[in-house]
XYZ file of C-alpha atoms in Angstrom:
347
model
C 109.664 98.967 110.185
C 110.433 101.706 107.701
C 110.634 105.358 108.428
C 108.090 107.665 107.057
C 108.828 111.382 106.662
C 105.641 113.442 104.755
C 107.460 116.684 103.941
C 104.378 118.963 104.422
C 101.670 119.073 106.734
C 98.833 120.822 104.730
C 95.674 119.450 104.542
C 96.303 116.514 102.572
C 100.022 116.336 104.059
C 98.468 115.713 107.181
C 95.721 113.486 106.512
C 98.107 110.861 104.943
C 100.611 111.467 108.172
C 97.439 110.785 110.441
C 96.795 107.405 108.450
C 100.274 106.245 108.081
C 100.429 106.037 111.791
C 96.966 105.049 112.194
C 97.942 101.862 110.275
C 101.271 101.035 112.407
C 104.035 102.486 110.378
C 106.616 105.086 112.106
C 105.984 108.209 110.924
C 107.514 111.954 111.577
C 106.702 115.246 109.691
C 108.018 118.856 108.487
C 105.812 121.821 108.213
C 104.271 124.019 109.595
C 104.698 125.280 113.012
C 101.263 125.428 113.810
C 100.452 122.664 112.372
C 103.013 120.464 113.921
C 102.349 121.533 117.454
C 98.644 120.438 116.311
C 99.152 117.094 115.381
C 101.612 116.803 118.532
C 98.314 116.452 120.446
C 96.909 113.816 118.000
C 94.288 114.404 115.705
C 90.822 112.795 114.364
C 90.076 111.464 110.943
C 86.588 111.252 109.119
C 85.332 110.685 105.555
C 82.391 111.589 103.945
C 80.970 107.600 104.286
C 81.081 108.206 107.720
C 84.573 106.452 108.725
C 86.684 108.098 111.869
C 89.029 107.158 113.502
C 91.131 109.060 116.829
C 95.254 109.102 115.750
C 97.503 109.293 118.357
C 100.109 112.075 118.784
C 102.886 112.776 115.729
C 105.783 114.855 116.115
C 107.966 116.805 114.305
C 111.344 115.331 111.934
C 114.608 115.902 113.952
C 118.186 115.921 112.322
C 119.301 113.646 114.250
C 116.765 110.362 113.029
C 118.259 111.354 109.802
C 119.711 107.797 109.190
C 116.423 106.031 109.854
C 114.109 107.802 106.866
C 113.838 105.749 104.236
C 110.973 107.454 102.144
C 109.904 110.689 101.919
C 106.514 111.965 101.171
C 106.487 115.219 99.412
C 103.014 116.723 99.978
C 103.743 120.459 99.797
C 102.073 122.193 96.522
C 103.460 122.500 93.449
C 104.579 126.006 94.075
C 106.386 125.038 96.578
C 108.901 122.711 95.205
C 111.518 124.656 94.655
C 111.819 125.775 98.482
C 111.411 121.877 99.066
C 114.356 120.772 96.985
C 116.548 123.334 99.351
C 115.633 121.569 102.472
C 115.558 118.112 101.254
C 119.014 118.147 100.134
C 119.759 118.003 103.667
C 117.807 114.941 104.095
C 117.661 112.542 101.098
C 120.779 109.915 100.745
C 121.161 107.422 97.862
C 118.591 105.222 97.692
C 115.995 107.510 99.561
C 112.554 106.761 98.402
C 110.378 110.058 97.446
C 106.920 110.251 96.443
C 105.569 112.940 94.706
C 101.730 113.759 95.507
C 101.491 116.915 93.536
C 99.241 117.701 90.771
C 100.017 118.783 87.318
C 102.710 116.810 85.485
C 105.752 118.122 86.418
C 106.866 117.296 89.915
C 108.455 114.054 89.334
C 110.789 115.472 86.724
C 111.747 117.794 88.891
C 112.596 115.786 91.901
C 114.494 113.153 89.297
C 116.724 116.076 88.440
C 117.634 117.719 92.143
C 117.877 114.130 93.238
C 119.024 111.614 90.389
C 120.199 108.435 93.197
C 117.071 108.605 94.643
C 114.070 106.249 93.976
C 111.266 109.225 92.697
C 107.820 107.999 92.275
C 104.458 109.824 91.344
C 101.446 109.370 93.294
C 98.305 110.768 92.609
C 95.694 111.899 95.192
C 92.418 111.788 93.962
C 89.914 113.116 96.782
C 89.458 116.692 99.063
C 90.863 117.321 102.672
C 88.700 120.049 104.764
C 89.837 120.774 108.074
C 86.076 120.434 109.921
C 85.419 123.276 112.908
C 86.391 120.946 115.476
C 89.513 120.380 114.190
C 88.880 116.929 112.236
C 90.454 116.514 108.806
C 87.760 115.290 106.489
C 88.030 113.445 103.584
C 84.733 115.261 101.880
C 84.984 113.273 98.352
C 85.722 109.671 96.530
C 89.170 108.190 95.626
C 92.113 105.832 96.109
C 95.519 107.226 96.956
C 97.011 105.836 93.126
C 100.721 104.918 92.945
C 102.750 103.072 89.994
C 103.221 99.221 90.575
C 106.734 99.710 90.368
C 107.391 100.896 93.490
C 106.844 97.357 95.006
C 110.236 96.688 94.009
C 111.486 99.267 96.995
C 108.357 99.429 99.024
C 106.588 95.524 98.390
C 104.398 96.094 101.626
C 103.127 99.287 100.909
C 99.446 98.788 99.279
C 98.983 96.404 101.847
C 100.246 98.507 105.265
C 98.857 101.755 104.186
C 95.189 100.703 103.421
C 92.512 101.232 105.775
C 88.427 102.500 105.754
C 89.769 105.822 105.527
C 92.739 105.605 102.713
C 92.090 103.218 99.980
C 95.194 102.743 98.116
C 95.682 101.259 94.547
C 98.315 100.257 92.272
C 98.099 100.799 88.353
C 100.829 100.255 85.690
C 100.705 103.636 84.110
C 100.619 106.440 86.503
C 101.510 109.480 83.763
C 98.039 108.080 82.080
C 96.076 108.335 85.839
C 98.014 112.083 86.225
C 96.515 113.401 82.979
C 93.584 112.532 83.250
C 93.680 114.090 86.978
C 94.751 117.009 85.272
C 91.514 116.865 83.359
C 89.423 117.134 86.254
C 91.582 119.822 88.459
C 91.144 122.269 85.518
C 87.486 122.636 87.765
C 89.764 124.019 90.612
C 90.096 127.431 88.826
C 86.835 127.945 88.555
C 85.911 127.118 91.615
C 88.050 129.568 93.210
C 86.654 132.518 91.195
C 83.025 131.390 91.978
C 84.150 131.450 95.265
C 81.229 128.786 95.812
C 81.440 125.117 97.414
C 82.302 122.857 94.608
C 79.098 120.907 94.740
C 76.925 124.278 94.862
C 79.462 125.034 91.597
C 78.443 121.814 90.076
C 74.885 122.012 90.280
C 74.736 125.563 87.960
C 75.023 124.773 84.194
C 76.899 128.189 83.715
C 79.897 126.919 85.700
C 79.509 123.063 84.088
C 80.333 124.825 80.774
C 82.926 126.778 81.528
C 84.469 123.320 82.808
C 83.556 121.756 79.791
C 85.666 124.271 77.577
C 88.340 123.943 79.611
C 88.719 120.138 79.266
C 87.394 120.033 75.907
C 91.056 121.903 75.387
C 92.901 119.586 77.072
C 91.492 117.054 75.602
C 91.939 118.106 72.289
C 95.970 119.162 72.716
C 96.252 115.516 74.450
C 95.139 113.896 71.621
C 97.348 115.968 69.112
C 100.555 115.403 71.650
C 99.554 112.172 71.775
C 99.484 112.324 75.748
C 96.826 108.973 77.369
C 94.871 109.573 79.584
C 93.061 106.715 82.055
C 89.407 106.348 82.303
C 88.929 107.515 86.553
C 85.490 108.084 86.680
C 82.448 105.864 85.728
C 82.549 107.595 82.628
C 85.331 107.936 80.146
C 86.963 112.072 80.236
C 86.186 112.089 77.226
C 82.283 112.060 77.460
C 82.678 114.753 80.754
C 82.269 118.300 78.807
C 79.419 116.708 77.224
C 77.807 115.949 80.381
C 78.726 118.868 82.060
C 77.025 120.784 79.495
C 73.882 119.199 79.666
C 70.549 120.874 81.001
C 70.179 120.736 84.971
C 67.490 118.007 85.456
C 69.635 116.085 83.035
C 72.616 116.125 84.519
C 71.499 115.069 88.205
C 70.310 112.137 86.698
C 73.289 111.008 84.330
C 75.953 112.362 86.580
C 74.499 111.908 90.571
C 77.772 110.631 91.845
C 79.458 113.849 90.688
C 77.074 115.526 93.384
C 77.735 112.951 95.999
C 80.360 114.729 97.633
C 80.240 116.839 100.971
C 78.488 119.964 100.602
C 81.184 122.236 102.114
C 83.843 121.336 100.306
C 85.616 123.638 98.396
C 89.782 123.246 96.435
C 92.689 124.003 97.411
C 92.983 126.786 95.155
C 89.981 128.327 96.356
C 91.724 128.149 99.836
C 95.523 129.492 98.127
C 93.344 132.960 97.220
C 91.143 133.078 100.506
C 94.545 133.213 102.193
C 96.487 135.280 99.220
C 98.757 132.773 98.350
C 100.667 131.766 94.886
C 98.188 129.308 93.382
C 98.554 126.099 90.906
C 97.269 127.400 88.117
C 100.233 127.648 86.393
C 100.836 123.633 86.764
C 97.298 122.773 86.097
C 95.758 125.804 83.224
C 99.193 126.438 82.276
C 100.224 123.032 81.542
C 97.033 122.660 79.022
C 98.397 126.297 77.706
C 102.042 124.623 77.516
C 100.753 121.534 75.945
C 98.799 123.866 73.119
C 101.720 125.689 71.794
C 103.271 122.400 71.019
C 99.711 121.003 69.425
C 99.256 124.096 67.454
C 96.029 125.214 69.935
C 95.085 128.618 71.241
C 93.624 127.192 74.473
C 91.436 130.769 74.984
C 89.601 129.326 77.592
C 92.711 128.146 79.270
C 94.192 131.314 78.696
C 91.104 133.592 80.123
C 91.218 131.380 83.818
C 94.454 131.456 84.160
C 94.471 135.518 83.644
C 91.366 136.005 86.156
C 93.194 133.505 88.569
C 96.232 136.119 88.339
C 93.596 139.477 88.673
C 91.947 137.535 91.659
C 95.462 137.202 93.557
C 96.203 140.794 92.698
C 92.614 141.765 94.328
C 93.544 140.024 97.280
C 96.661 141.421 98.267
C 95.751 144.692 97.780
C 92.329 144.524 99.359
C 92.006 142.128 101.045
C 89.423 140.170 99.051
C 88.392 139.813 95.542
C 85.256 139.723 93.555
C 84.352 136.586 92.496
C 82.943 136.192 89.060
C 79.612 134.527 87.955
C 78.844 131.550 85.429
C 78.138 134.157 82.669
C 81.136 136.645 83.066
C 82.946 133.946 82.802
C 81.281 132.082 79.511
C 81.706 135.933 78.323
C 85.495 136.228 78.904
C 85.818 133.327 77.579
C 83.816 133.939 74.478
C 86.244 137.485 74.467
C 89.296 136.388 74.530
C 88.549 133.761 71.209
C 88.329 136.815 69.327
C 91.404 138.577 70.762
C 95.169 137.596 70.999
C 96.302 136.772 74.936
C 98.716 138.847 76.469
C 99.429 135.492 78.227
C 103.345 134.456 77.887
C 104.122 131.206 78.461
């Protein structure tokens, strides 16, 4: 049996670690220290449909096994890569196998380049990892680990192997289409992390919907003009959402309950980057709609406005400790500000 290596042991990093040896495959990990010595002693699984499961004990990636990994999991976040490239070049031979679960666009070009004889495929993880009080990592929200069906040239087993009550996987022939239209929906992340709220508390306040909405209605605008697809991964197509994010309360809890039907604590991982005053996505998620718009001839204000708050926020929080988190209506009124004003945003 193959050799699994998930470079990163985050939330998410961790989770897919704990099912990959829940469903039989050999599986080792680099990360944290912490974390490591953690999942060392085994670790629990759960969903939010009520799934669990008890994973035995995982240890830490030695130099020596070297010659035995044959795919690589890269699970760290996107502002991380760079540091990840360093230490993988230690690691990856010709004909390694890396998976790239990062959002935004970008990773996969990037790993193509630092490694051009190895086998670099995109995966896309749909659903939220909490880390419960007792330790548990949760899966608080919907979703099938997504992968190209090209990679059952290298890994023909792997749908199959990997899929279990608490990890649905899928296969689909266009994975760029599946990552921009996950793009789509992490532009919420942003905003959640300035609202500082749990995303389903975030979800049921119009104010925040439309804030949403603008962003994606952006996106979805320079996506057209650059001519970029995007899959249909909700029960609706993306390009319905700002409308129904913008509609009246009572309204949308009828048209749009399975948005709410996710676990009431949950909250992104940006949120959790400023809680703990690290460098957030927002430059690979905002900032690739802001990219995108030069190129499509679009201001992206909206775009523009998050992505500067995201950067005040971080500034708040290393200097203080905290930072003030904004409500639907500040933010609907920087918004409507910066329309009328040219960013000081370089891209």
């Amino acid at each position: 049996m193959r050799m699994h290596l998930v470079f990163g042991t985050g939330l998410v990093g961790s989770y897919l670690a704990g099912n990959l040896a829940l469903t039989g495959h050999q599986v080792r990990v680099i990360g944290r220290d912490k974390t490591i010595k953690a999942l060392t002693k085994g670790l629990r699984l759960s969903d939010y449909q009520g799934n669990a499961a008890q994973v035995p004990a995982i240890y830490q990636y030695h130099s020596r096994e070297q010659d035995i990994v044959e795919v690589i999991w890269l699970t760290v976040k996107c502002t991380s890569l760079n540091l990840a490239v360093r230490e993988l070049r230690a690691l990856v031979k010709t004909g390694s196998i890396v998976i790239c679960c990062q959002n935004g666009l970008r990773a996969v070009h990037q790993m193509r380049t630092a490694f051009p004889n190895c086998k670099v495929f995109s995966a896309v993880v749909p659903f939220n990892v909490v880390r419960l009080e007792d330790g548990t990592l949760h899966r608080g929200s919907e979703g099938r680990l997504t992968l190209p069906k090209e990679i059952r040239r290298v890994l023909p087993e792997l749908s199959k192997t990997l899929n279990s009550e608490l990890l649905q996987v899928r296969l689909v022939s266009d994975i760029n289409a599946i990552q921009a239209a996950k793009l789509q929906l992490n532009l919420s992340n942003a905003v959640n992390a300035l609202s500082d709220l749990p995303v389903k508390q975030m979800l049921e306040d119009r104010g925040y919907r439309k804030v949403i909405a603008h962003l994606m209605r952006e996106w979805l605008e320079v996506a057209s003009t650059n001519r970029i697809a995007l899959a249909k991964v909700t029960k609706v197509d993306g390009k319905w959402l700002p409308f129904i994010l913008s509609l009246p309360d009572f309204m949308f809890r009828r048209v749009a309950a399975t948005m709410l039907d996710i676990d009431p604590t949950v909250k992104t991982s940006m949120w959790w980057d400023l809680q703990q005053g690290k460098p957030t996505e927002v430059e690979d998620l905002n900032g690739e709609v802001v990219r995108q718009g030069v190129l499509a001839r679009n201001y992206c204000p909206a775009n523009k406005v998050i992505i500067d708050l995201i950067y005040e926020a971080n500034r708040q929080r290393r200097e203080t400790g905290s930072y003030k988190a904004l409500s639907a209506s500040e933010l609907l009124n920087e918004i409507k500000i910066k329309r009328l004003e040219k960013s000081s945003y370089k891209i």
